[in-house]
Tab-separated table of C-alpha atoms in Angstrom:
chain	number	residue	atom	x	y	z
A	118	MET	CA	-15.544	-7.716	-6.425
A	119	ARG	CA	-16.922	-6.941	-9.716
A	120	TRP	CA	-13.781	-6.654	-11.929
A	121	GLU	CA	-14.503	-9.323	-14.899
A	122	GLY	CA	-14.054	-7.389	-18.062
A	123	ASP	CA	-12.654	-4.410	-17.231
A	124	ARG	CA	-9.249	-2.962	-18.821
A	125	GLN	CA	-6.254	-4.627	-17.222
A	126	SER	CA	-2.600	-3.213	-16.622
A	127	ASP	CA	0.357	-3.673	-18.795
A	128	ASN	CA	2.349	-2.366	-15.839
A	129	ILE	CA	3.581	-5.792	-15.041
A	130	GLU	CA	6.865	-7.733	-14.305
A	131	ASP	CA	6.629	-11.375	-14.016
A	132	ARG	CA	9.146	-12.714	-12.192
A	133	ARG	CA	7.570	-16.258	-10.978
A	134	GLY	CA	9.833	-19.025	-11.838
A	135	ASP	CA	12.803	-16.901	-12.829
A	136	GLY	CA	14.907	-18.790	-10.132
A	137	GLY	CA	14.545	-16.876	-6.795
A	138	GLY	CA	13.163	-19.122	-4.964
A	139	GLY	CA	13.288	-20.073	-1.028
A	140	GLY	CA	11.248	-17.714	1.803
A	141	GLY	CA	8.211	-18.378	2.518
A	142	PHE	CA	6.165	-16.452	5.369
A	143	SER	CA	7.941	-16.120	8.926
A	144	PHE	CA	5.815	-14.178	11.503
A	145	GLY	CA	7.810	-15.430	14.920
A	146	GLY	CA	9.833	-12.691	14.734
A	147	GLY	CA	7.520	-9.202	14.742
A	148	THR	CA	4.741	-7.365	13.706
A	149	VAL	CA	5.029	-8.679	9.730
A	150	GLY	CA	2.348	-7.007	7.681
A	151	ILE	CA	1.164	-5.266	4.970
A	152	GLY	CA	4.045	-2.617	4.021
A	153	THR	CA	7.035	-0.997	2.911
A	154	ILE	CA	11.186	-1.517	3.422
A	155	VAL	CA	10.163	0.328	6.253
A	156	ILE	CA	13.977	1.868	6.411
A	157	ALA	CA	13.346	3.619	3.175
A	158	LEU	CA	10.452	5.525	4.596
A	159	VAL	CA	10.493	5.957	8.690
A	160	GLY	CA	10.473	9.820	9.494
A	161	SER	CA	9.285	12.281	12.263
A	162	TRP	CA	6.052	12.182	13.703
A	163	PHE	CA	6.639	16.370	14.049
A	164	PHE	CA	6.791	16.538	9.838
A	165	GLY	CA	3.636	17.938	9.167
A	166	VAL	CA	2.338	17.983	5.437
A	167	SER	CA	-0.351	20.091	5.290
A	168	PRO	CA	-3.741	19.628	2.830
A	169	SER	CA	-2.379	22.630	0.545
A	170	THR	CA	1.260	21.601	0.476
A	171	ILE	CA	-0.424	17.933	-0.187
A	172	LEU	CA	-2.441	19.644	-3.227
A	173	ASN	CA	0.279	21.295	-4.195
A	174	LEU	CA	3.040	18.479	-5.265
A	175	LEU	CA	-0.160	16.997	-6.703
A	176	SER	CA	0.703	19.371	-8.870
A	177	GLY	CA	3.998	18.622	-10.013
A	178	GLY	CA	6.017	18.738	-6.997
A	179	GLY	CA	7.544	16.097	-6.509
A	180	SER	CA	10.919	13.555	-7.862
A	181	PRO	CA	11.435	13.021	-11.328
A	182	ALA	CA	9.805	10.061	-13.015
A	183	GLN	CA	12.321	7.228	-13.237
A	184	VAL	CA	12.439	4.942	-16.584
A	185	GLN	CA	11.554	1.476	-15.714
A	186	GLN	CA	12.794	-1.349	-17.222
A	187	ALA	CA	10.332	-3.813	-19.352
A	188	PRO	CA	9.572	-7.213	-18.227
A	189	ALA	CA	11.532	-9.624	-19.200
A	190	HIS	CA	8.715	-11.865	-20.417
A	191	PRO	CA	4.962	-11.057	-20.422
A	192	PRO	CA	2.642	-12.143	-16.727
A	193	ALA	CA	0.701	-15.485	-16.578
A	194	ASN	CA	-2.957	-15.198	-17.883
A	195	ASP	CA	-4.308	-17.114	-15.124
A	196	ARG	CA	-7.535	-15.237	-13.005
A	197	GLU	CA	-5.361	-14.226	-10.327
A	198	THR	CA	-2.787	-12.739	-12.664
A	199	GLN	CA	-5.923	-10.895	-14.358
A	200	PHE	CA	-7.343	-9.941	-11.452
A	201	VAL	CA	-4.068	-8.508	-10.285
A	202	ARG	CA	-3.128	-6.233	-13.692
A	203	THR	CA	-7.147	-5.144	-13.278
A	204	VAL	CA	-6.723	-3.544	-9.780
A	205	LEU	CA	-3.487	-1.817	-10.640
A	206	GLY	CA	-5.136	-0.942	-13.631
A	207	TYR	CA	-7.760	0.684	-11.684
A	208	THR	CA	-5.552	2.768	-9.438
A	209	GLU	CA	-3.482	4.066	-12.559
A	210	ASP	CA	-7.247	5.115	-13.310
A	211	THR	CA	-8.280	6.492	-9.882
A	212	TRP	CA	-4.760	8.500	-9.477
A	213	THR	CA	-4.696	9.454	-12.895
A	214	GLN	CA	-7.828	11.293	-12.546
A	215	ILE	CA	-6.839	13.015	-9.271
A	216	PHE	CA	-3.726	14.232	-10.394
A	217	ARG	CA	-5.518	15.520	-13.702
A	218	ALA	CA	-7.531	17.464	-11.772
A	219	ASN	CA	-5.311	18.990	-9.968
A	220	GLY	CA	-3.029	19.801	-12.709
A	221	GLY	CA	-0.269	17.164	-12.266
A	222	THR	CA	0.498	13.786	-13.923
A	223	TYR	CA	0.805	10.585	-12.093
A	224	SER	CA	3.689	8.001	-13.240
A	225	PRO	CA	2.278	4.944	-12.451
A	226	PRO	CA	4.304	2.165	-10.846
A	227	HIS	CA	5.015	-1.303	-11.976
A	228	LEU	CA	4.362	-4.703	-9.855
A	229	VAL	CA	6.338	-7.429	-10.297
A	230	LEU	CA	5.130	-10.442	-8.852
A	231	TYR	CA	7.063	-13.146	-7.469
A	232	SER	CA	7.875	-15.888	-5.463
A	233	GLY	CA	9.815	-16.793	-2.198
A	234	ARG	CA	12.677	-14.072	-3.335
A	235	THR	CA	13.898	-11.230	-5.909
A	236	PRO	CA	15.683	-8.573	-6.291
A	237	THR	CA	15.126	-4.643	-6.087
A	238	GLN	CA	16.872	-1.673	-7.410
A	239	GLY	CA	17.532	0.166	-3.908
A	240	CYS	CA	15.810	-1.996	-1.059
A	241	GLY	CA	18.058	-5.006	-0.894
A	242	MET	CA	16.447	-8.764	-1.423
A	243	GLY	CA	13.145	-8.301	-1.392
A	244	GLN	CA	11.589	-11.573	0.451
A	245	ALA	CA	7.968	-12.870	0.645
A	246	ALA	CA	8.214	-12.730	4.713
A	247	VAL	CA	8.437	-9.098	4.601
A	248	GLY	CA	4.450	-9.049	2.860
A	249	PRO	CA	3.843	-7.000	0.081
A	250	PHE	CA	5.538	-4.053	-0.288
A	251	TYR	CA	7.222	-0.722	-2.274
A	252	CYS	CA	10.377	-0.077	-3.086
A	253	PRO	CA	10.459	3.362	-3.448
A	254	ALA	CA	14.317	3.541	-5.422
A	255	ASP	CA	12.884	1.991	-8.062
A	256	ARG	CA	9.072	2.692	-7.906
A	257	LYS	CA	7.838	-0.902	-7.714
A	258	VAL	CA	5.269	-2.915	-5.894
A	259	TYR	CA	6.794	-6.509	-5.149
A	260	LEU	CA	3.750	-9.309	-4.261
A	261	ASP	CA	4.004	-12.562	-3.943
A	262	LEU	CA	0.745	-13.708	-4.293
A	263	ASP	CA	1.005	-16.422	-1.673
A	264	PHE	CA	1.101	-13.668	0.603
A	265	PHE	CA	-2.890	-13.739	0.110
A	266	ARG	CA	-3.176	-16.955	0.968
A	267	MET	CA	-1.482	-16.626	4.139
A	268	MET	CA	-3.519	-14.026	5.236
A	269	GLN	CA	-6.754	-17.064	4.274
A	270	GLN	CA	-4.935	-19.299	6.166
A	271	ARG	CA	-3.559	-17.557	9.736
A	272	PHE	CA	-5.896	-14.623	9.941
A	273	LYS	CA	-9.103	-16.557	8.231
A	274	VAL	CA	-9.294	-13.001	6.296
A	275	GLY	CA	-9.631	-13.016	2.365
A	276	GLY	CA	-11.629	-12.229	-1.019
A	277	GLU	CA	-10.892	-10.039	-3.722
A	278	PHE	CA	-11.896	-6.743	-2.800
A	279	THR	CA	-9.530	-7.245	0.439
A	280	GLN	CA	-6.459	-8.255	-2.049
A	281	ALA	CA	-7.614	-5.157	-3.733
A	282	TYR	CA	-6.837	-3.069	-0.262
A	283	VAL	CA	-2.949	-4.640	-0.235
A	284	ILE	CA	-2.414	-3.447	-3.452
A	285	ALA	CA	-3.954	-0.431	-3.416
A	286	HIS	CA	-2.432	0.259	0.035
A	287	GLU	CA	1.342	-0.201	-1.765
A	288	VAL	CA	0.102	1.709	-4.725
A	289	GLY	CA	-0.351	4.649	-1.877
A	290	HIS	CA	3.222	4.571	-0.769
A	291	HIS	CA	3.702	5.305	-4.787
A	292	VAL	CA	1.596	8.307	-4.515
A	293	GLN	CA	3.463	9.119	-1.122
A	294	ASN	CA	6.846	8.618	-2.929
A	295	LEU	CA	5.615	10.464	-5.833
A	296	LEU	CA	4.127	13.339	-3.567
A	297	GLY	CA	7.995	13.918	-2.233
A	298	ILE	CA	6.570	12.673	1.636
A	299	SER	CA	8.132	9.629	1.784
A	300	GLY	CA	12.216	11.589	1.068
A	301	LYS	CA	10.707	14.132	2.968
A	302	VAL	CA	10.251	11.908	5.934
A	303	ASP	CA	13.238	10.406	4.803
A	304	SER	CA	15.433	12.841	5.545
A	305	ALA	CA	13.950	13.893	8.773
A	306	ARG	CA	14.273	10.396	10.364
A	307	GLN	CA	18.288	10.993	10.476
A	308	HIS	CA	17.854	13.007	13.551
A	309	LEU	CA	15.241	11.082	15.076
A	310	SER	CA	15.507	8.599	18.111
A	311	GLU	CA	14.374	4.897	17.278
A	312	THR	CA	10.725	5.749	18.857
A	313	GLN	CA	9.704	8.757	17.120
A	314	ALA	CA	10.741	7.540	13.868
A	315	ASN	CA	8.568	4.702	14.526
A	316	ALA	CA	5.984	7.142	15.494
A	317	ALA	CA	6.740	8.611	11.420
A	318	SER	CA	6.457	5.266	9.897
A	319	VAL	CA	2.998	4.982	11.684
A	320	ARG	CA	1.962	7.970	10.179
A	321	LEU	CA	3.084	7.214	6.926
A	322	GLU	CA	1.093	3.738	6.862
A	323	LEU	CA	-1.826	5.269	7.873
A	324	GLN	CA	-2.007	7.451	5.257
A	325	ALA	CA	-1.325	4.928	2.603
A	326	ASP	CA	-4.593	3.006	4.461
A	327	CYS	CA	-6.539	5.908	3.639
A	328	PHE	CA	-5.007	6.962	-0.264
A	329	ALA	CA	-6.474	2.474	-0.701
A	330	GLY	CA	-9.717	4.095	0.956
A	331	VAL	CA	-9.724	7.187	-1.228
A	332	TRP	CA	-8.469	4.430	-4.129
A	333	ALA	CA	-11.959	2.302	-3.635
A	334	TYR	CA	-14.093	4.963	-3.174
A	335	HIS	CA	-13.644	6.443	-7.040
A	336	THR	CA	-13.280	3.218	-8.046
A	337	ASN	CA	-16.677	2.502	-7.038
A	338	GLN	CA	-18.116	5.630	-8.085
A	339	ALA	CA	-16.705	4.868	-11.498
A	340	LYS	CA	-16.968	1.103	-12.028
A	341	GLN	CA	-19.185	0.239	-9.136
A	342	ILE	CA	-17.198	-2.816	-7.912
A	343	ILE	CA	-17.896	-3.284	-4.376
A	344	GLU	CA	-19.936	-6.307	-3.427
A	345	GLN	CA	-22.186	-7.036	0.051
A	346	GLY	CA	-19.673	-7.987	2.418
A	347	ASP	CA	-16.456	-6.699	0.647
A	348	VAL	CA	-16.454	-3.565	3.028
A	349	GLU	CA	-16.328	-5.607	5.381
A	350	SER	CA	-13.768	-8.329	4.470
A	351	ALA	CA	-11.522	-5.509	3.500
A	352	LEU	CA	-11.503	-3.627	7.296
A	353	ASN	CA	-11.658	-6.977	8.766
A	354	ALA	CA	-7.896	-7.616	7.289
A	355	ALA	CA	-6.823	-3.887	8.383
A	356	SER	CA	-7.866	-5.165	11.678
A	357	ALA	CA	-6.337	-8.669	11.578
A	358	ILE	CA	-2.794	-6.298	10.747
A	359	GLY	CA	-3.060	-4.091	12.878
A	360	ASP	CA	0.164	-4.059	15.118
A	361	ASP	CA	-1.216	-4.347	18.302
A	362	ALA	CA	-3.088	-7.584	17.053
A	363	LEU	CA	0.044	-8.716	15.399
A	364	GLN	CA	2.020	-8.162	18.429
A	365	ARG	CA	-0.386	-9.910	20.822
A	366	GLN	CA	-0.135	-13.195	18.788
A	367	SER	CA	3.133	-13.473	17.825
A	368	ARG	CA	4.627	-11.936	21.324
A	369	GLY	CA	1.636	-11.718	24.266
A	370	VAL	CA	2.503	-8.553	24.563
A	371	VAL	CA	2.023	-5.412	23.759
A	372	VAL	CA	4.478	-2.277	23.042
A	373	PRO	CA	2.805	0.609	21.541
A	374	ASP	CA	6.914	2.250	21.070
A	375	SER	CA	7.737	-0.492	18.440
A	376	PHE	CA	4.775	-0.144	16.552
A	377	THR	CA	5.176	0.763	12.745
A	378	HIS	CA	1.841	0.267	11.125
A	379	GLY	CA	-0.524	1.731	13.561
A	380	THR	CA	-2.852	-0.500	15.750
A	381	SER	CA	-6.038	-2.289	14.310
A	382	ALA	CA	-8.821	0.120	15.432
A	383	GLN	CA	-6.443	3.324	13.161
A	384	ARG	CA	-6.242	1.260	10.206
A	385	VAL	CA	-10.003	0.267	10.135
A	386	ARG	CA	-10.340	4.489	10.553
A	387	TRP	CA	-8.037	5.967	8.220
A	388	PHE	CA	-8.951	3.300	5.691
A	389	THR	CA	-12.809	4.168	6.165
A	390	ARG	CA	-11.870	7.679	6.190
A	391	GLY	CA	-10.362	7.540	2.755
A	392	LEU	CA	-13.767	4.632	1.509
A	393	GLN	CA	-16.020	7.424	3.045
A	394	THR	CA	-14.685	10.597	1.330
A	395	GLY	CA	-13.011	10.128	-1.918
A	396	SER	CA	-10.968	12.752	-0.294
A	397	VAL	CA	-6.585	13.286	-0.309
A	398	GLU	CA	-7.009	16.300	2.294
A	399	GLN	CA	-8.945	13.996	4.632
A	400	CYS	CA	-5.883	11.729	4.567
A	401	ASN	CA	-2.980	13.977	6.587
A	402	THR	CA	-1.918	12.071	9.049
A	403	PHE	CA	0.741	13.833	9.820
A	404	GLU	CA	-1.242	16.983	11.048
A	405	ALA	CA	-3.895	15.093	12.707
A	406	ARG	CA	-3.601	15.237	16.783
A	407	GLN	CA	-5.456	11.835	17.285
A	408	LEU	CA	-4.664	8.955	14.777
């Protein structure tokens, strides 16, 4: 992936070394993967969001922006941190352009780098064991960089474009939050069974995968960041973290009703759709008859 020399975002909070400590990754208990704090996002599988509604929300129908605290100290300047800052900058540029094209204003999230565990404003104690996640309450993405090393060691998937896909997926949840999608689904989930709530979570996650593909399409158009083998690596990662693959590996059995992120094939399909079309309208998982 080509990225050196491009603009780096200042919306980084580096909490590494702040004494959070502990944690480590643990996948023995279930289907942990790229995702959000699920309780903040699950909702109704029958809650439809039409393409026109998405475009209307882009033009200003989401929730008002919240004031974000400045980082306690500046981020480190090692290559890995520079990469994260650059990818976050790419997401800012892409979503700013998409929102502006539809008459809206994009308010970017902060990305918090931490080690082991860290407190959040509204999602409890963030821990490395859940992987990267987005907290809607404080509009921040949380990332322990050890997750990338775990992906390489456990799932044999890696590469910088794959890591960029992970970040772009979490920023996709931020976009959902700005559009009001997450909040509306979260409200609807109060009247649902666990199975229905899980199904809604799947649609949210697959939409975030599609949004990550939209990001990749537009960023590559502007910056030519994608090199040979990058897309294949990202698709391998999407496949490796499908609910069915994770359950098969950890439990030896697949339980579809418990899926919260989507199957390997679904994650690949929706990321690919966003990557090939670059269209937010093509990411409407809520009206898709077949995921």
